Short mmCIF file of C-alpha atoms and ligand atoms in Angstrom, two decimals:
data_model
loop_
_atom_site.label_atom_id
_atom_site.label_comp_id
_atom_site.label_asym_id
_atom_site.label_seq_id
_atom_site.Cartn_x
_atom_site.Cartn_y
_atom_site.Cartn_z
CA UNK A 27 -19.89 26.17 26.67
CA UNK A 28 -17.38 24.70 29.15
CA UNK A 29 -16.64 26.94 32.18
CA UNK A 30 -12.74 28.11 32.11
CA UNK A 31 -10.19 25.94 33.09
CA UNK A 32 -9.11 25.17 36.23
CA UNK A 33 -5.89 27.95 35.62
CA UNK A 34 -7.61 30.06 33.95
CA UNK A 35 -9.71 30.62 37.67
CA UNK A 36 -6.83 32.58 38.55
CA UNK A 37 -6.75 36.17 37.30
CA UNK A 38 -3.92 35.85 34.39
CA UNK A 39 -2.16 39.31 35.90
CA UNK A 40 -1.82 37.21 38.97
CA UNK A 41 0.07 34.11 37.80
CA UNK A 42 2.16 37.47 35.91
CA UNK A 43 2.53 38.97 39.26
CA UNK A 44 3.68 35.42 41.45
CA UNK A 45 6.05 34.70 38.48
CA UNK A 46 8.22 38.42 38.98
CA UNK A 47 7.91 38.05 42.45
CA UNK A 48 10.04 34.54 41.63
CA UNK A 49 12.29 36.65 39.32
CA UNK A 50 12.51 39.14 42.20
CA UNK A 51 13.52 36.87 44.78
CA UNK A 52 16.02 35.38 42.94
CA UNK A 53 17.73 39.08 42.27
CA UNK A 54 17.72 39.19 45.91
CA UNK A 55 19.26 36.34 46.49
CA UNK A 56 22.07 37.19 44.64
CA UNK A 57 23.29 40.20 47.29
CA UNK A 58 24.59 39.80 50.38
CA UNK A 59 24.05 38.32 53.04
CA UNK A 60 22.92 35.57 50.23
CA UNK A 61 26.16 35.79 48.87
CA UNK A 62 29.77 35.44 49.68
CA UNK A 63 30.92 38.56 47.87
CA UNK A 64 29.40 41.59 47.42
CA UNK A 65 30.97 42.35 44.08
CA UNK A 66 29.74 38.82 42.29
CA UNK A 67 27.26 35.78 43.67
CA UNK A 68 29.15 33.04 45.18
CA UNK A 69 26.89 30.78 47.41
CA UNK A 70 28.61 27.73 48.52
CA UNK A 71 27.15 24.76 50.84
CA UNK A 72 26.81 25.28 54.12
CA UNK A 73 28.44 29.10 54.34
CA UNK A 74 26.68 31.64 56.08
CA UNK A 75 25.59 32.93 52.76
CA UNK A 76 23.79 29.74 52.17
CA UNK A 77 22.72 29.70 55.59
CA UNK A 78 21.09 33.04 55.36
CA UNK A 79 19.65 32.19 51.95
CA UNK A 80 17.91 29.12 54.15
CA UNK A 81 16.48 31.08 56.78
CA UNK A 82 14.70 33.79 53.69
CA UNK A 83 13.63 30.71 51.71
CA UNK A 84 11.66 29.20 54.70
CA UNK A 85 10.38 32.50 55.59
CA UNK A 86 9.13 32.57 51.80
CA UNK A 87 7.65 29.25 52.17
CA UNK A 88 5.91 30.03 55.98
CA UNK A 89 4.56 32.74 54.09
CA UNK A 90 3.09 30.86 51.16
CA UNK A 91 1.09 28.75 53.48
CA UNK A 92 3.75 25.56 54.06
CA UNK A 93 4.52 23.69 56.63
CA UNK A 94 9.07 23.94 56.46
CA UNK A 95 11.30 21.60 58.09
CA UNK A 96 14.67 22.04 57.56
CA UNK A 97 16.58 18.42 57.16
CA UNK A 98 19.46 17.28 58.05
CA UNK A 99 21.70 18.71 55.33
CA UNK A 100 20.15 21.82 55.31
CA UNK A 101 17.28 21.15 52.72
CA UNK A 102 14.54 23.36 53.13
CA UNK A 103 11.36 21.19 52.67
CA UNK A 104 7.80 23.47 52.41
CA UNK A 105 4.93 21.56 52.47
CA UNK A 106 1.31 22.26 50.94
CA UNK A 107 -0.87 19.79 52.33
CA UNK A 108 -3.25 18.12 50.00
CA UNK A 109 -6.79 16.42 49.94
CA UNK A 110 -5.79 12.86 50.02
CA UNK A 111 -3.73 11.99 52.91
CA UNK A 112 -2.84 8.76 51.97
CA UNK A 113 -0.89 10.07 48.49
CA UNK A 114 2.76 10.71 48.44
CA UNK A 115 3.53 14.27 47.80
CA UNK A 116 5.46 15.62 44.62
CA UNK A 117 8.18 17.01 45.24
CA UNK A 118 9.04 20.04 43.12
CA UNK A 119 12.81 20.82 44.06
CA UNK A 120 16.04 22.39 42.89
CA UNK A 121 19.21 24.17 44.24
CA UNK A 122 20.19 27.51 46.15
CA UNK A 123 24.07 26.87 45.80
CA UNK A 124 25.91 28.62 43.24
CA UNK A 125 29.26 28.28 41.45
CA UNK A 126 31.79 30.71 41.79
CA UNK A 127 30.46 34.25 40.37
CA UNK A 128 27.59 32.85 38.75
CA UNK A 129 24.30 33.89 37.45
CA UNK A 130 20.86 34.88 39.92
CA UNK A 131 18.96 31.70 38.50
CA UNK A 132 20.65 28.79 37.99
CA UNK A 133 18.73 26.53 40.16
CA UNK A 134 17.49 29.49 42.51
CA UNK A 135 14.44 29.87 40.03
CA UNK A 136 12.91 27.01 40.15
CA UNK A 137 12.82 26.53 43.88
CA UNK A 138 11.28 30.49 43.38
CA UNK A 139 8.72 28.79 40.69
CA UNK A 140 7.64 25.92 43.08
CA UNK A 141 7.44 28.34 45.72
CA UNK A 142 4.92 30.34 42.88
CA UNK A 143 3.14 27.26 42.24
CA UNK A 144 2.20 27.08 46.39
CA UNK A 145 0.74 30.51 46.11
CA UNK A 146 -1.11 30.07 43.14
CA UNK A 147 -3.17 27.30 44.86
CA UNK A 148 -3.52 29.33 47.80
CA UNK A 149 -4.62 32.08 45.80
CA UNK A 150 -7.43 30.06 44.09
CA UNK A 151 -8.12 28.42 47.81
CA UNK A 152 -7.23 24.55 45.83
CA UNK A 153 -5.76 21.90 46.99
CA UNK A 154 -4.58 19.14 45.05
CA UNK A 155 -5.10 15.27 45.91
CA UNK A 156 -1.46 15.07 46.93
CA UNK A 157 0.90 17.48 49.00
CA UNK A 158 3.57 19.26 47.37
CA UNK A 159 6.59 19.17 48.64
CA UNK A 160 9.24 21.96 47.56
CA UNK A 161 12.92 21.30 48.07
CA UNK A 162 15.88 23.55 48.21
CA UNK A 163 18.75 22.06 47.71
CA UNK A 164 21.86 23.41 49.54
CA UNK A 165 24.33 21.84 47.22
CA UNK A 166 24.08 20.57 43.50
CA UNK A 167 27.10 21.80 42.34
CA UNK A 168 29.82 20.60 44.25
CA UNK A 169 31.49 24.24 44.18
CA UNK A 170 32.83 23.81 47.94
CA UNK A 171 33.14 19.96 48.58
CA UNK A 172 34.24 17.24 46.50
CA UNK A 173 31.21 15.65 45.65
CA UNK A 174 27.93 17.10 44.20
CA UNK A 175 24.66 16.81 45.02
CA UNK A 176 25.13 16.03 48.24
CA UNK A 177 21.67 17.14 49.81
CA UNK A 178 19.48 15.53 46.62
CA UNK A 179 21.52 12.33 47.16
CA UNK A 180 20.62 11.93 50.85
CA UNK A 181 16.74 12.64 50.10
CA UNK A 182 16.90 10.14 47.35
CA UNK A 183 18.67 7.57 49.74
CA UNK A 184 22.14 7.51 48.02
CA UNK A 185 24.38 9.32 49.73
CA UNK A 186 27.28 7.38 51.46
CA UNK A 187 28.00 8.67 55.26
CA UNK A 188 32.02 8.76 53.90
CA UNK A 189 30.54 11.79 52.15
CA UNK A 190 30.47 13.53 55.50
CA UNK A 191 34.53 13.60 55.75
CA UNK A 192 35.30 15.05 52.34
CA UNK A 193 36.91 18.37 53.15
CA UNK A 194 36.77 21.71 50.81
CA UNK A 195 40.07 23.53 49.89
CA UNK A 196 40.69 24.81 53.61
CA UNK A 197 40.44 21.38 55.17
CA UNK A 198 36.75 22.00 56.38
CA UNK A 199 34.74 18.69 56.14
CA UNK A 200 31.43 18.51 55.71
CA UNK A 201 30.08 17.25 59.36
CA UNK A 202 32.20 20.39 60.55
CA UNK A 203 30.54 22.39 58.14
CA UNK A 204 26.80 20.99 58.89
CA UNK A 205 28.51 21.99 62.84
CA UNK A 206 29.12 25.35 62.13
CA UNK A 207 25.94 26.11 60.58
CA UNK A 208 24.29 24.70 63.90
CA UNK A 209 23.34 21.08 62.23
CA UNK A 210 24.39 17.88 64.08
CA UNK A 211 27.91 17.18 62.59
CA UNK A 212 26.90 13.05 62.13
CA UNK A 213 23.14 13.36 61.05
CA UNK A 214 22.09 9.83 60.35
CA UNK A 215 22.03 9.13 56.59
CA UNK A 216 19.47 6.32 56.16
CA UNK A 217 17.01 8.55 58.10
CA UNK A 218 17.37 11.65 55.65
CA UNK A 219 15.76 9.31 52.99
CA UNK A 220 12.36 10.43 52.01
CA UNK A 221 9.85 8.33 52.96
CA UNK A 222 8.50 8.56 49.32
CA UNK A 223 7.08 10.88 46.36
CA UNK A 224 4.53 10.11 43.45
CA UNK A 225 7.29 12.01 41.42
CA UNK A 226 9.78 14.81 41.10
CA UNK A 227 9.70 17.84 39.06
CA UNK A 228 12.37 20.43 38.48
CA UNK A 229 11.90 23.72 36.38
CA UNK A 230 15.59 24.88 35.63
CA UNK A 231 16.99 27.55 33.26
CA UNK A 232 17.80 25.96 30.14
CA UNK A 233 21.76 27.39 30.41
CA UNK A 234 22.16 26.35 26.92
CA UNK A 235 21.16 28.32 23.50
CA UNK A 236 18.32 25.40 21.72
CA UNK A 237 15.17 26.96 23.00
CA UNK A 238 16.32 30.84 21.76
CA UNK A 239 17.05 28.85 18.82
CA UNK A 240 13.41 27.36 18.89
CA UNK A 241 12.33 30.56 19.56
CA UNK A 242 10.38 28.69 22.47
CA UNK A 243 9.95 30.14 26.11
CA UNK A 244 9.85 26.34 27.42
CA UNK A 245 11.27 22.59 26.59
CA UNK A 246 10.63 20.07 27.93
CA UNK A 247 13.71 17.42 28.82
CA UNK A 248 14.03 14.46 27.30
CA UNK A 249 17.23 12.90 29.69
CA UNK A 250 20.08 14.55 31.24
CA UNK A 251 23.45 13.73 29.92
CA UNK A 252 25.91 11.01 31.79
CA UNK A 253 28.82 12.26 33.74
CA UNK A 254 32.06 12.07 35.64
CA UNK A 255 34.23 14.43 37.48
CA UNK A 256 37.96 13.14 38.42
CA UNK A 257 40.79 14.62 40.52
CA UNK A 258 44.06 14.35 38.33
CA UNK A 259 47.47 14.49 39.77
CA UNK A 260 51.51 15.10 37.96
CA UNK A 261 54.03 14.60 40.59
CA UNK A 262 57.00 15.95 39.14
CA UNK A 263 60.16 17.54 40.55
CA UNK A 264 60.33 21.04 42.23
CA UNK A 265 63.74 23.04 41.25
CA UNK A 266 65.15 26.05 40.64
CA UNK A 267 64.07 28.15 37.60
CA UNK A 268 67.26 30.03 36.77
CA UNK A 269 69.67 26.89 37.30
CA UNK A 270 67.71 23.55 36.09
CA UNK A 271 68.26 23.35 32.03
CA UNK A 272 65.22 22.33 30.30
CA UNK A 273 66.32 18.75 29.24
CA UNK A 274 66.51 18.10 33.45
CA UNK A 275 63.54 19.28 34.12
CA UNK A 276 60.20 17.74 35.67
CA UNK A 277 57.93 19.96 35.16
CA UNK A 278 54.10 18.64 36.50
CA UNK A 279 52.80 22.01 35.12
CA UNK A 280 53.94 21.31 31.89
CA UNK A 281 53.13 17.68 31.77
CA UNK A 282 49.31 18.99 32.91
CA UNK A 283 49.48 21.84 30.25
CA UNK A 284 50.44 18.79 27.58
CA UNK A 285 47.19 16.47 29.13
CA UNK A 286 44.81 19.40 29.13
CA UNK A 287 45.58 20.11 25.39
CA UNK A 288 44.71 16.36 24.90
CA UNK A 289 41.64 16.01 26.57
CA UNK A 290 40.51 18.65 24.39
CA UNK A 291 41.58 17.44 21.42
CA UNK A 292 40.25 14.09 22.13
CA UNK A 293 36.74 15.49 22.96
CA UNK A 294 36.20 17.91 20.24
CA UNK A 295 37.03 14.85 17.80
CA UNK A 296 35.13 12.18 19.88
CA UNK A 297 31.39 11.35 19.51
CA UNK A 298 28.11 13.99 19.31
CA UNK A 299 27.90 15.28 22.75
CA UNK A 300 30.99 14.31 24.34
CA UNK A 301 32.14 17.06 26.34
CA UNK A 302 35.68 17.76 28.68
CA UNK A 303 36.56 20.41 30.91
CA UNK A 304 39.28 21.09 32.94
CA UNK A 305 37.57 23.60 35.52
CA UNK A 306 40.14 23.89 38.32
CA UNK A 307 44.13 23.65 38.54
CA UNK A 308 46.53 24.95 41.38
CA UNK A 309 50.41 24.69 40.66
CA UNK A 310 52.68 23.91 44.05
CA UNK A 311 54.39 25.74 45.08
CA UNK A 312 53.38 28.33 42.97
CA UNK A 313 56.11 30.90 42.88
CA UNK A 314 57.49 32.41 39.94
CA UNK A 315 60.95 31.40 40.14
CA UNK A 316 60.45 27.75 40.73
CA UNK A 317 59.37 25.11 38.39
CA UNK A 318 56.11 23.41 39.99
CA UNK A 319 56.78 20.09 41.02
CA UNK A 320 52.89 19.19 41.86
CA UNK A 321 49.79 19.89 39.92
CA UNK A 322 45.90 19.00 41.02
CA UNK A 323 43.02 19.51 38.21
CA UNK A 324 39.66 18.37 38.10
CA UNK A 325 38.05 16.47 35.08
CA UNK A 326 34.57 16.57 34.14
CA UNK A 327 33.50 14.47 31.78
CA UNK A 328 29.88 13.98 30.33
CA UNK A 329 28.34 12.42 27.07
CA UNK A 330 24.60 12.06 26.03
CA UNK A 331 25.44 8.38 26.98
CA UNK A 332 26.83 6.29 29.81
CA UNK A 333 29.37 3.99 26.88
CA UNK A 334 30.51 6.92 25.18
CA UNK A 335 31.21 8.58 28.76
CA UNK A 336 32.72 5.79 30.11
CA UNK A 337 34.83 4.88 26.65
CA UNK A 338 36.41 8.25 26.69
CA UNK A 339 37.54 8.36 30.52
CA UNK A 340 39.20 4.54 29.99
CA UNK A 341 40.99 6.21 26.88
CA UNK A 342 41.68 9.98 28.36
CA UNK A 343 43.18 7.62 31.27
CA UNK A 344 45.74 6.14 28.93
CA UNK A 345 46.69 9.24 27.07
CA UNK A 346 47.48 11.14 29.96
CA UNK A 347 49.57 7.94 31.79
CA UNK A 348 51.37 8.20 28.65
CA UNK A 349 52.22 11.67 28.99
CA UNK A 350 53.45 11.18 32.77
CA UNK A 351 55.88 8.74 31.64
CA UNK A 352 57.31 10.59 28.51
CA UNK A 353 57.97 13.44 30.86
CA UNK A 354 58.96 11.17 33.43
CA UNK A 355 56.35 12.82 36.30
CA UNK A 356 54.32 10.78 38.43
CA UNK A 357 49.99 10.75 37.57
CA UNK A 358 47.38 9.95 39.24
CA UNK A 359 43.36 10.21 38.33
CA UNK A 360 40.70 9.37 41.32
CA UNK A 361 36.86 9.37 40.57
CA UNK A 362 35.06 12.49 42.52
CA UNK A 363 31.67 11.60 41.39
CA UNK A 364 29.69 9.54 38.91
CA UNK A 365 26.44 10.03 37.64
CA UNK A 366 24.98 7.71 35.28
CA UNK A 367 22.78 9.56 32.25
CA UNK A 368 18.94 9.94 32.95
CA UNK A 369 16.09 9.71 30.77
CA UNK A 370 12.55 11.82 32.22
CA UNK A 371 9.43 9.76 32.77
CA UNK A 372 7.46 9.14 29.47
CA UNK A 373 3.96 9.69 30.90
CA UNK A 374 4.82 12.57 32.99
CA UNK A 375 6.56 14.49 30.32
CA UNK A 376 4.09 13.71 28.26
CA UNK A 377 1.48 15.15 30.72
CA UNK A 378 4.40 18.07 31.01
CA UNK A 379 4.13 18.79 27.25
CA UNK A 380 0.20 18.74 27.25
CA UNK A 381 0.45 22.17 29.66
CA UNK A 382 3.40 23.58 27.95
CA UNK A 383 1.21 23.75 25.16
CA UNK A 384 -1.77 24.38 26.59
CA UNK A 385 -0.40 27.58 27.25
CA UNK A 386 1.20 28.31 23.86
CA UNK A 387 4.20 26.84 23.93
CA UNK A 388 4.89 24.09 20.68
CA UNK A 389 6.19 21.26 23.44
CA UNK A 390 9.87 21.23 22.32
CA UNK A 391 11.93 18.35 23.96
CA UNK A 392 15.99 18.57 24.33
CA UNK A 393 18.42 16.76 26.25
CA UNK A 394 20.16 18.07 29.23
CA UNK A 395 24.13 18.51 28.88
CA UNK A 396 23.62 20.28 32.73
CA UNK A 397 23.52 17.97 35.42
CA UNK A 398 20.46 18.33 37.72
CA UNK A 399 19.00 17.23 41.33
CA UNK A 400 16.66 15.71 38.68
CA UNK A 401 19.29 13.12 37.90
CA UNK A 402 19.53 11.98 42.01
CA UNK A 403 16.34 12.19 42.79
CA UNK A 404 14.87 9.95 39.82
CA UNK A 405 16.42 7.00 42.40
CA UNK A 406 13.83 8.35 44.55
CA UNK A 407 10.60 8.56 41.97
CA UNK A 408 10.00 9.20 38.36
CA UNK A 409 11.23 12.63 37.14
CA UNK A 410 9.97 15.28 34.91
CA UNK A 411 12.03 18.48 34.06
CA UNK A 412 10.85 21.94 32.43
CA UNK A 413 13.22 24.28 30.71
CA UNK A 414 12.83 27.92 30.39
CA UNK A 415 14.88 29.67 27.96
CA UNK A 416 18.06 32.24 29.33
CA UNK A 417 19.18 34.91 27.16
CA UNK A 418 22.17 33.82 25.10
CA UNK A 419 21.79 29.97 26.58
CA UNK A 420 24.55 31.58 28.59
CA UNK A 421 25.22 30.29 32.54
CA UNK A 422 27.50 29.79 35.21
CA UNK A 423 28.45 33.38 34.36
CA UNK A 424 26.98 36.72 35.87
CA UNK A 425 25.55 37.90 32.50
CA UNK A 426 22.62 34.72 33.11
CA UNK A 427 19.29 36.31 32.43
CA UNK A 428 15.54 35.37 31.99
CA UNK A 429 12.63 37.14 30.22
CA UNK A 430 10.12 37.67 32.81
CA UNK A 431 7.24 36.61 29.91
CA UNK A 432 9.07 32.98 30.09
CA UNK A 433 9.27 32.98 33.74
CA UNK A 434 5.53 33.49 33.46
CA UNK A 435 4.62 30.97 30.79
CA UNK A 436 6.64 28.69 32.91
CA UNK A 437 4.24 29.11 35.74
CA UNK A 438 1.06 28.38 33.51
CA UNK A 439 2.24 25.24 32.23
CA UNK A 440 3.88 24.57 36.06
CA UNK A 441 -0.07 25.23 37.27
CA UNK A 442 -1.50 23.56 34.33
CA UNK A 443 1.01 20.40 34.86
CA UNK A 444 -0.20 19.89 38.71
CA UNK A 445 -3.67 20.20 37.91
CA UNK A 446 -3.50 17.44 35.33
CA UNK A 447 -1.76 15.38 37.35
CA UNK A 448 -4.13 15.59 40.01
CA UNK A 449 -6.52 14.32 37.52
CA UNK A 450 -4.72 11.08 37.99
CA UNK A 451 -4.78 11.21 41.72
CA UNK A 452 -8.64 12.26 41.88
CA UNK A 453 -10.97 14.79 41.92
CA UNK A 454 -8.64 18.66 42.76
CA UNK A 455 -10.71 20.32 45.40
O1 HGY B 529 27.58 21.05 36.38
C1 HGY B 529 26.38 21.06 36.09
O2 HGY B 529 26.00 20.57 35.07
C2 HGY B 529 25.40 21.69 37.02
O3 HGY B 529 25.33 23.07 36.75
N1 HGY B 529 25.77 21.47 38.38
MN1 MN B 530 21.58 24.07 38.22
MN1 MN B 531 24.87 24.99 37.75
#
């Protein structure tokens, strides 16, 4: 009669117990001083929010038996140490940013779960052949800069130093930002590249409704969808709203109300999976009694494909030229970011799908419509994501919940993941 498994050495109540504390800690995380508000969770790069959230994450980290560093874009990096020196860690990453008044876990839990997995080795006294490394991201989503992803893209070596001089809504750049927080303003990019990884893994909410569907706690994904986020402009003329008659008017509000409309109408008819939103807008100069004569939106764009991505933003590009020059209003569209779609490692969500059901689950695989770190750091080494369902597939919204039971199968198949992959790396000790 085989002896138990390797996870099943550790008591089951205490993988229960490590997986609320990761529940917990992201609840914290979403009050002050982890937060920008106390009435909803905003954490944006480099704040003091997000600076505070940094100094509790590597306390959380110190405490699970890591070595931290602290890079230099403010990614907290733990380290577990493993048996075989001469390995490349994993690294097991995802985000502490938020979007504005969003949920406690998007992102936040699985930097909680990798965090888990740490203690769960510690717990059983193991150590796997290679380190783990656990990264927490200080910006995915792009909810105070320009670009997103910042912090993944300069630990996968593709972030571009001009990235450093884009500048949030009050004119704060980012080396001024990395200033405040206490970080050299001009760290040097090339030497924020990690040196290497045998892979990265990233457990993430699901934030969409196919595993309550499933009636799974976990998926596992199969790529993460392509996408693009634009700035568009309508220059049009400001006037008086009592004296200018209609027919003389150039209205860029009007113009953008016409484009929006179109976009969506183009995407809801255009191919599976082809999604637009227009997120953001500000009207100048935004008083009620004149007619706005400048308009800035954003654009993101994202397909299960790069061509179908890339077919609809040549097209969207022409329909909404078209509408400047009906209405006579200037346009402009400038690329913020673009991230090409990525498919997960074969083997290692194959190895991924072994644990999930090792521990029950059925091994469901979906796609990603989300963007992820994932998608950056695959540049680096091959990637592997787990999904764990959220109540309602509902996220980037307050209401955002988890079952504890699926943050807790989630762990399992985390644990049983890293111990069959350090079967390929040699004996576990
Ligand atoms: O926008 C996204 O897909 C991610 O939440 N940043
Ligand atoms: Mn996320
Ligand atoms: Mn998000």
């Amino acid at each position: 009669m085989p002896g138990p498994s390797r996870e099943q050495v550790l008591a089951p109540e205490t993988l229960d117990d490590l997986a609320h504390l990761a529940v917990r800690r992201c609840l914290d995380l979403a009050r002050p001083p982890y937060s920008e508000s106390p009435e909803e969770l905003t954490r944006r790069y480099l704040t003091p929010a997000h600076m505070a959230a940094v100094d509790i994450v590597q306390r959380w980290m110190t405490h699970a038996g890591m070595t931290v560093r602290l890079d230099g874009l403010a990614t907290v990096i733990g380290r577990y140490a493993g048996s075989n020196p001469d390995l490349p860690p994993l690294i097991i990453g995802s985000h502490i940013d938020t979007v504005r008044n969003a949920g406690a876990f998007d992102g936040n839990l699985g930097v909680m779960l990798g965090i888990a997995c740490v203690q769960a080795l510690g717990q059983q006294g193991r150590r796997l052949p290679f380190a783990l490394e656990i990264a927490a991201f200080g910006d995915e989503e792009g909810s105070r800069f320009p670009q997103a992803m910042l912090a993944s893209r300069a630990l996968a070596g593709s972030l571009a130093a001009s990235a450093l001089d884009g500048a949030d809504a009050r004119g704060v750049r980012v080396c001024d930002a990395l200033g405040a927080a206490g970080l050299p303003t001009r760290p040097d990019i090339a030497s924020l590249k990690h040196p290497g990884a045998i892979a990265y893994f990233e457990a993430h909410i699901e934030q969409g409704p196919v595993l309550e569907a499933a009636d799974q706690a976990l998926g596992i994904v199969t790529a993460i969808a392509a996408q693009r986020r634009f700035a568009c402009r309508f220059h049009g003329t400001a006037g008086h709203a009592g004296t200018t008659p209609m027919a003389l008017r150039h209205d860029a509000l009007t113009a953008a109300a016409e484009a929006i409309l179109a976009i969506e109408t183009y995407c809801a008819a255009g191919p599976d999976g082809l999604v637009g939103t227009v997120g953001t807008i500000t009207a100048e100069p935004g008083a009620p009694n004149v007619i706005p004569g400048e308009v800035f939106f954003t654009l993101d764009l994202r397909a299960p494909n790069n061509a179908d991505r890339d077919e609809a933003a040549d097209a969207l590009r022409v329909v909404l030229r078209n509408i400047a020059k009906r209405r006579e209003v200037g346009f402009s569209i400038e690329d913020l970011h673009n991230l090409p779609a990525c498919p997960s490692d074969d083997s290692l969500s194959d190895l991924l799908a072994d644990a999930v059901r090792s521990t029950g689950g059925s091994g469901v695989r979906l796609m990603s419509g989300a963007g992820h770190d994932a998608m950056v750091m695959a540049d680096l080494a091959p990637m592997a994501m787990l999904f764990i369902r959220c109540a309602g597939g509902i996220s980037h919204n307050p209401a955002e919940s988890v079952e504890p039971g699926d943050v807790a199968a989630a762990l399992r198949a985390m644990v049983s993941f890293l111990h069959r992959l350090g079967d390929h790396y040699g004996v576990n000790q």
